[in-house]
């Protein structure tokens, strides 16, 4: 069992930055893929970014060039640096982890979510 706890959300003006963190309760640096998803108001949950278990990184087209995903294996923590934020980035952001090559909407472990609100 892996518990995931997100933090770092908040209210920011358009063009600003935030860094989200996701602390895992156990080592996830080997054999686990981890990623970020988000669900905006009235929208379906969508993929944002992920680090696959093999080390590759992937981003949704909507955040490429603005968001950076990274992990600190010593701290069992996943990060999402979000720059040049837009009102469309407003959403609850969820961290996900899965003991498999990829994370998907059906990933085994999820955090409780952290709210990001971008004002125009």
PDB file of C-alpha atoms in Angstrom:
ATOM      1  CA  UNK A   1       0.000   0.000   0.000  1.00  0.00           C
ATOM      2  CA  UNK A   2       1.227   3.479  -0.888  1.00  0.00           C
ATOM      3  CA  UNK A   3      -0.195   6.670   0.552  1.00  0.00           C
ATOM      4  CA  UNK A   4       0.252   9.811  -1.497  1.00  0.00           C
ATOM      5  CA  UNK A   5      -0.090  13.295  -0.034  1.00  0.00           C
ATOM      6  CA  UNK A   6      -0.113  16.337  -2.312  1.00  0.00           C
ATOM      7  CA  UNK A   7       0.694  19.868  -1.236  1.00  0.00           C
ATOM      8  CA  UNK A   8       1.575  23.211  -2.776  1.00  0.00           C
ATOM      9  CA  UNK A   9      -1.687  24.234  -4.362  1.00  0.00           C
ATOM     10  CA  UNK A  10      -3.151  27.689  -3.979  1.00  0.00           C
ATOM     11  CA  UNK A  11      -4.347  30.848  -5.671  1.00  0.00           C
ATOM     12  CA  UNK A  12      -2.054  32.531  -8.176  1.00  0.00           C
ATOM     13  CA  UNK A  13      -2.428  35.171 -10.847  1.00  0.00           C
ATOM     14  CA  UNK A  14      -2.113  34.306 -14.520  1.00  0.00           C
ATOM     15  CA  UNK A  15       1.542  34.168 -15.501  1.00  0.00           C
ATOM     16  CA  UNK A  16       2.597  33.073 -12.043  1.00  0.00           C
ATOM     17  CA  UNK A  17       4.168  29.869 -10.796  1.00  0.00           C
ATOM     18  CA  UNK A  18       3.477  27.128  -8.283  1.00  0.00           C
ATOM     19  CA  UNK A  19       5.271  23.955  -7.295  1.00  0.00           C
ATOM     20  CA  UNK A  20       3.245  20.946  -6.294  1.00  0.00           C
ATOM     21  CA  UNK A  21       4.681  18.146  -4.187  1.00  0.00           C
ATOM     22  CA  UNK A  22       3.531  14.579  -3.723  1.00  0.00           C
ATOM     23  CA  UNK A  23       5.041  12.690  -0.810  1.00  0.00           C
ATOM     24  CA  UNK A  24       4.843   8.918  -0.977  1.00  0.00           C
ATOM     25  CA  UNK A  25       4.707   6.765   2.148  1.00  0.00           C
ATOM     26  CA  UNK A  26       7.171   4.264   0.762  1.00  0.00           C
ATOM     27  CA  UNK A  27       9.964   3.982  -1.748  1.00  0.00           C
ATOM     28  CA  UNK A  28       8.618   4.417  -5.266  1.00  0.00           C
ATOM     29  CA  UNK A  29      11.862   5.046  -7.110  1.00  0.00           C
ATOM     30  CA  UNK A  30      12.080   1.498  -8.440  1.00  0.00           C
ATOM     31  CA  UNK A  31       9.336  -0.205 -10.346  1.00  0.00           C
ATOM     32  CA  UNK A  32       6.793   2.566  -9.995  1.00  0.00           C
ATOM     33  CA  UNK A  33       5.494   5.065 -12.483  1.00  0.00           C
ATOM     34  CA  UNK A  34       4.249   8.315 -11.000  1.00  0.00           C
ATOM     35  CA  UNK A  35       2.327  11.165 -12.492  1.00  0.00           C
ATOM     36  CA  UNK A  36       0.006  14.105 -12.177  1.00  0.00           C
ATOM     37  CA  UNK A  37      -3.580  14.372 -13.339  1.00  0.00           C
ATOM     38  CA  UNK A  38      -6.046  17.227 -12.978  1.00  0.00           C
ATOM     39  CA  UNK A  39      -9.757  17.808 -12.999  1.00  0.00           C
ATOM     40  CA  UNK A  40     -11.049  21.248 -13.805  1.00  0.00           C
ATOM     41  CA  UNK A  41     -14.550  22.507 -12.956  1.00  0.00           C
ATOM     42  CA  UNK A  42     -17.070  20.651 -15.089  1.00  0.00           C
ATOM     43  CA  UNK A  43     -14.364  18.681 -16.845  1.00  0.00           C
ATOM     44  CA  UNK A  44     -13.151  15.100 -16.937  1.00  0.00           C
ATOM     45  CA  UNK A  45      -9.956  14.211 -15.129  1.00  0.00           C
ATOM     46  CA  UNK A  46      -7.037  14.469 -17.542  1.00  0.00           C
ATOM     47  CA  UNK A  47      -3.403  13.486 -17.741  1.00  0.00           C
ATOM     48  CA  UNK A  48      -0.841  16.231 -17.059  1.00  0.00           C
ATOM     49  CA  UNK A  49       2.617  14.687 -16.755  1.00  0.00           C
ATOM     50  CA  UNK A  50       4.333  11.473 -15.736  1.00  0.00           C
ATOM     51  CA  UNK A  51       7.642   9.799 -15.070  1.00  0.00           C
ATOM     52  CA  UNK A  52       7.408   6.237 -16.288  1.00  0.00           C
ATOM     53  CA  UNK A  53       9.074   3.469 -14.342  1.00  0.00           C
ATOM     54  CA  UNK A  54      11.752   3.263 -17.038  1.00  0.00           C
ATOM     55  CA  UNK A  55      12.642   6.905 -16.464  1.00  0.00           C
ATOM     56  CA  UNK A  56      11.007   8.492 -19.491  1.00  0.00           C
ATOM     57  CA  UNK A  57       8.983  11.651 -19.013  1.00  0.00           C
ATOM     58  CA  UNK A  58       5.798  12.617 -20.803  1.00  0.00           C
ATOM     59  CA  UNK A  59       3.608  15.726 -20.797  1.00  0.00           C
ATOM     60  CA  UNK A  60       0.198  16.640 -22.045  1.00  0.00           C
ATOM     61  CA  UNK A  61       0.438  18.977 -25.029  1.00  0.00           C
ATOM     62  CA  UNK A  62      -1.382  21.681 -23.079  1.00  0.00           C
ATOM     63  CA  UNK A  63       1.422  21.968 -20.507  1.00  0.00           C
ATOM     64  CA  UNK A  64       4.554  21.270 -22.562  1.00  0.00           C
ATOM     65  CA  UNK A  65       7.120  24.009 -22.141  1.00  0.00           C
ATOM     66  CA  UNK A  66       5.395  25.361 -19.018  1.00  0.00           C
ATOM     67  CA  UNK A  67       5.329  22.462 -16.540  1.00  0.00           C
ATOM     68  CA  UNK A  68       8.228  20.311 -15.364  1.00  0.00           C
ATOM     69  CA  UNK A  69       7.860  17.009 -13.539  1.00  0.00           C
ATOM     70  CA  UNK A  70      10.660  15.687 -11.365  1.00  0.00           C
ATOM     71  CA  UNK A  71      11.244  13.357  -8.466  1.00  0.00           C
ATOM     72  CA  UNK A  72      13.540  13.253  -5.455  1.00  0.00           C
ATOM     73  CA  UNK A  73      14.125   9.568  -4.801  1.00  0.00           C
ATOM     74  CA  UNK A  74      15.799  10.206  -1.459  1.00  0.00           C
ATOM     75  CA  UNK A  75      12.642  11.935  -0.224  1.00  0.00           C
ATOM     76  CA  UNK A  76      10.148   9.681  -2.051  1.00  0.00           C
ATOM     77  CA  UNK A  77       8.636  12.872  -3.427  1.00  0.00           C
ATOM     78  CA  UNK A  78       7.286  13.811  -6.831  1.00  0.00           C
ATOM     79  CA  UNK A  79       7.146  17.436  -7.941  1.00  0.00           C
ATOM     80  CA  UNK A  80       5.352  19.462 -10.571  1.00  0.00           C
ATOM     81  CA  UNK A  81       6.806  22.881 -11.281  1.00  0.00           C
ATOM     82  CA  UNK A  82       4.150  24.953 -13.011  1.00  0.00           C
ATOM     83  CA  UNK A  83       5.175  28.183 -14.733  1.00  0.00           C
ATOM     84  CA  UNK A  84       3.299  30.649 -16.929  1.00  0.00           C
ATOM     85  CA  UNK A  85       0.039  29.528 -15.397  1.00  0.00           C
ATOM     86  CA  UNK A  86      -3.207  30.219 -17.216  1.00  0.00           C
ATOM     87  CA  UNK A  87      -6.799  30.354 -15.953  1.00  0.00           C
ATOM     88  CA  UNK A  88      -7.393  27.111 -17.895  1.00  0.00           C
ATOM     89  CA  UNK A  89      -4.928  25.406 -15.537  1.00  0.00           C
ATOM     90  CA  UNK A  90      -7.408  25.861 -12.687  1.00  0.00           C
ATOM     91  CA  UNK A  91      -8.164  22.389 -11.375  1.00  0.00           C
ATOM     92  CA  UNK A  92      -7.724  19.921  -8.574  1.00  0.00           C
ATOM     93  CA  UNK A  93      -4.372  18.268  -9.175  1.00  0.00           C
ATOM     94  CA  UNK A  94      -3.934  14.634  -8.238  1.00  0.00           C
ATOM     95  CA  UNK A  95      -0.810  12.569  -7.816  1.00  0.00           C
ATOM     96  CA  UNK A  96      -0.923   8.955  -8.980  1.00  0.00           C
ATOM     97  CA  UNK A  97       1.410   6.002  -8.658  1.00  0.00           C
ATOM     98  CA  UNK A  98       1.359   2.498 -10.034  1.00  0.00           C
ATOM     99  CA  UNK A  99       3.765  -0.451  -9.824  1.00  0.00           C
ATOM    100  CA  UNK A 100       3.784  -0.731 -13.599  1.00  0.00           C
ATOM    101  CA  UNK A 101       5.455   0.883 -16.636  1.00  0.00           C
ATOM    102  CA  UNK A 102       2.855   3.641 -16.913  1.00  0.00           C
ATOM    103  CA  UNK A 103       0.267   5.576 -14.902  1.00  0.00           C
ATOM    104  CA  UNK A 104      -3.235   5.879 -16.253  1.00  0.00           C
ATOM    105  CA  UNK A 105      -6.683   6.898 -15.076  1.00  0.00           C
ATOM    106  CA  UNK A 106      -6.874   3.445 -13.532  1.00  0.00           C
ATOM    107  CA  UNK A 107      -3.671   3.738 -11.514  1.00  0.00           C
ATOM    108  CA  UNK A 108      -3.679   1.906  -8.226  1.00  0.00           C
ATOM    109  CA  UNK A 109      -2.737   4.728  -5.842  1.00  0.00           C
ATOM    110  CA  UNK A 110      -4.060   8.283  -5.711  1.00  0.00           C
ATOM    111  CA  UNK A 111      -3.598  11.278  -3.492  1.00  0.00           C
ATOM    112  CA  UNK A 112      -6.458  13.365  -2.149  1.00  0.00           C
ATOM    113  CA  UNK A 113      -5.793  16.239  -4.534  1.00  0.00           C
ATOM    114  CA  UNK A 114      -4.682  19.839  -4.156  1.00  0.00           C
ATOM    115  CA  UNK A 115      -6.568  22.827  -5.551  1.00  0.00           C
ATOM    116  CA  UNK A 116      -4.859  25.175  -7.985  1.00  0.00           C
ATOM    117  CA  UNK A 117      -6.729  28.340  -8.907  1.00  0.00           C
ATOM    118  CA  UNK A 118      -5.366  30.744 -11.499  1.00  0.00           C
ATOM    119  CA  UNK A 119      -6.998  34.160 -11.638  1.00  0.00           C
ATOM    120  CA  UNK A 120      -7.045  36.275 -14.775  1.00  0.00           C
TER     121      UNK A 120
END
